[in-house]
Coordinates of C-alpha atoms in Angstrom, one line a residue:
X1 CA 0.0 0.0 0.0
X2 CA 1.2 3.4 -0.9
X3 CA 0.9 5.9 1.9
X4 CA -0.9 9.1 1.0
X5 CA 1.4 12.1 0.4
X6 CA 0.8 15.2 2.4
X7 CA -0.3 16.9 -0.9
X8 CA -3.0 14.2 -1.4
X9 CA -4.2 14.5 2.1
X10 CA -4.5 18.3 1.7
X11 CA -6.3 17.8 -1.7
X12 CA -8.8 15.4 0.0
X13 CA -9.4 17.9 2.8
X14 CA -10.0 20.7 0.3
X15 CA -12.5 18.6 -1.7
X16 CA -14.3 17.6 1.5
X17 CA -14.6 21.3 2.4
X18 CA -16.2 22.0 -1.0
X19 CA -13.3 23.6 -2.8
X20 CA -14.1 23.6 -6.5
X21 CA -10.6 24.4 -7.6
X22 CA -9.3 21.3 -5.7
X23 CA -12.0 19.2 -7.3
X24 CA -11.0 20.5 -10.8
X25 CA -7.3 19.8 -10.0
X26 CA -8.3 16.2 -8.9
X27 CA -10.3 15.7 -12.1
X28 CA -7.5 17.0 -14.3
X29 CA -5.0 14.8 -12.5
X30 CA -6.9 11.5 -12.6
X31 CA -9.2 11.7 -15.6
X32 CA -6.4 10.7 -18.2
X33 CA -5.4 7.6 -16.1
X34 CA -9.1 6.6 -15.8
X35 CA -9.7 7.0 -19.5
X36 CA -6.7 4.9 -20.4
X37 CA -7.9 2.2 -18.0
X38 CA -11.4 2.3 -19.6
X39 CA -9.9 2.1 -23.1
X40 CA -7.9 -0.9 -22.0
X41 CA -11.1 -2.6 -21.0
X42 CA -12.5 -2.0 -24.4
X43 CA -15.3 0.4 -23.3
X44 CA -16.7 2.0 -26.4
X45 CA -15.4 5.6 -26.7
X46 CA -18.9 7.1 -26.6
X47 CA -19.4 5.5 -23.1
X48 CA -15.9 6.2 -21.6
X49 CA -16.6 9.8 -20.7
X50 CA -19.9 8.9 -19.0
X51 CA -18.2 6.1 -16.9
X52 CA -15.4 8.4 -15.9
X53 CA -17.8 11.1 -14.9
X54 CA -19.7 8.6 -12.8
X55 CA -16.5 7.5 -11.1
X56 CA -15.4 11.0 -10.3
X57 CA -18.8 11.9 -9.0
X58 CA -18.8 8.8 -6.8
X59 CA -15.3 9.7 -5.5
X60 CA -16.3 13.3 -4.7
X61 CA -19.4 12.1 -2.8
X62 CA -17.4 9.6 -0.8
X63 CA -14.7 12.2 0.0
X64 CA -17.4 14.7 1.1
X65 CA -19.0 12.0 3.3
X66 CA -15.5 11.4 4.8
X67 CA -15.6 7.8 3.5
X68 CA -12.2 7.7 1.9
X69 CA -10.1 5.7 4.3
X70 CA -6.7 6.2 2.6
X71 CA -6.0 2.5 2.6
X72 CA -4.6 2.9 -1.0
X73 CA -3.4 5.7 -3.2
X74 CA -6.0 7.9 -4.8
X75 CA -5.3 6.4 -8.2
X76 CA -5.7 2.9 -7.0
X77 CA -8.9 3.8 -5.2
X78 CA -10.3 5.5 -8.3
X79 CA -9.4 2.5 -10.6
X80 CA -11.2 0.3 -8.1
X81 CA -14.3 2.3 -8.4
X82 CA -14.0 2.3 -12.2
X83 CA -13.5 -1.4 -12.2
X84 CA -16.9 -1.9 -10.5
X85 CA -18.5 0.6 -12.8
X86 CA -17.1 -1.3 -15.8
X87 CA -18.4 -4.6 -14.5
X88 CA -21.8 -3.0 -14.1
X89 CA -21.6 -1.6 -17.6
X90 CA -20.9 -5.0 -19.2
X91 CA -23.5 -6.7 -17.1
X92 CA -26.1 -4.1 -18.1
X93 CA -25.2 -4.5 -21.8
X94 CA -25.4 -8.3 -21.4
X95 CA -28.8 -8.1 -19.9
X96 CA -30.0 -5.7 -22.6
X97 CA -28.7 -8.2 -25.2
X98 CA -30.5 -11.1 -23.4
X99 CA -33.8 -9.2 -23.5
X100 CA -33.5 -8.8 -27.2
X101 CA -32.7 -12.4 -27.7
X102 CA -35.9 -13.5 -25.9
X103 CA -38.1 -12.7 -28.9
X104 CA -38.2 -15.3 -31.6
X105 CA -37.9 -12.7 -34.4
X106 CA -34.7 -11.2 -33.0
X107 CA -33.3 -14.7 -32.4
X108 CA -33.7 -15.5 -36.1
X109 CA -32.6 -12.1 -37.4
X110 CA -29.6 -11.4 -35.1
X111 CA -27.1 -13.8 -36.7
X112 CA -27.7 -12.6 -40.3
X113 CA -27.7 -8.9 -39.4
X114 CA -24.6 -9.4 -37.2
X115 CA -22.8 -11.2 -40.0
X116 CA -23.7 -8.5 -42.5
X117 CA -22.2 -5.9 -40.2
X118 CA -18.7 -7.5 -40.0
X119 CA -16.3 -4.9 -41.4
X120 CA -13.5 -5.7 -43.8
X121 CA -10.4 -6.0 -41.6
X122 CA -8.1 -4.7 -44.3
X123 CA -9.9 -1.4 -44.5
X124 CA -10.8 -1.0 -40.9
X125 CA -8.1 -0.8 -38.2
X126 CA -10.5 -1.4 -35.3
X127 CA -12.1 -4.5 -37.0
X128 CA -11.2 -6.8 -34.2
X129 CA -13.0 -4.7 -31.6
X130 CA -16.0 -4.4 -33.8
X131 CA -16.1 -8.1 -34.6
X132 CA -16.0 -8.9 -30.9
X133 CA -18.9 -6.5 -30.3
X134 CA -20.8 -8.0 -33.2
X135 CA -20.2 -11.5 -32.0
X136 CA -21.4 -10.5 -28.5
X137 CA -24.8 -9.7 -30.1
X138 CA -25.2 -13.3 -31.3
X139 CA -27.3 -15.7 -29.1
X140 CA -25.0 -17.9 -26.9
X141 CA -25.7 -21.1 -28.9
X142 CA -24.6 -19.4 -32.1
X143 CA -21.4 -18.1 -30.6
X144 CA -20.6 -21.5 -29.2
X145 CA -21.2 -23.2 -32.6
X146 CA -19.0 -20.6 -34.3
X147 CA -16.2 -20.9 -31.8
X148 CA -16.2 -24.7 -31.9
X149 CA -16.0 -24.5 -35.7
X150 CA -13.3 -21.9 -36.0
X151 CA -11.1 -22.5 -32.9
X152 CA -11.6 -26.2 -32.4
X153 CA -12.1 -27.3 -36.0
X154 CA -15.3 -29.2 -35.3
X155 CA -17.5 -30.1 -38.2
X156 CA -21.1 -29.1 -38.5
X157 CA -22.2 -32.7 -37.7
X158 CA -20.1 -32.8 -34.6
X159 CA -21.5 -29.5 -33.4
X160 CA -25.0 -30.6 -34.1
X161 CA -24.5 -33.8 -32.2
X162 CA -23.1 -32.0 -29.2

């Protein structure tokens, strides 16, 4: 565990007292680190800023309630909050996808529409990320069949029998 520096202790005290300049300084100092962490967890760019804002808001609220215990560095604490927010984000997206899969029409239409949306990797540098996101829209049984075929080399008859 990294002990808090006197500067960090002072920053926390200023934020707890409602000092907006201290909050702005805190934001400017940690936002880039949090954005890099979110990018590394493949959060879509349009959602990264919202997640980071949620993390900073939660941190400010905890500091103002005097709930920051200082058992870790500020950066580690914020990354911990962000990790929980990211887990919630992916769980929420999974549940939304599951809801869509419940209707028979979407179960039949999803694989074809997803396949049609796969970009050409040669002309699209982020194709791997998009393909992963598209595959995540497929019903579980279709993803399993695809993975067994591509990664394990199973035949269609073997997959059907399983």
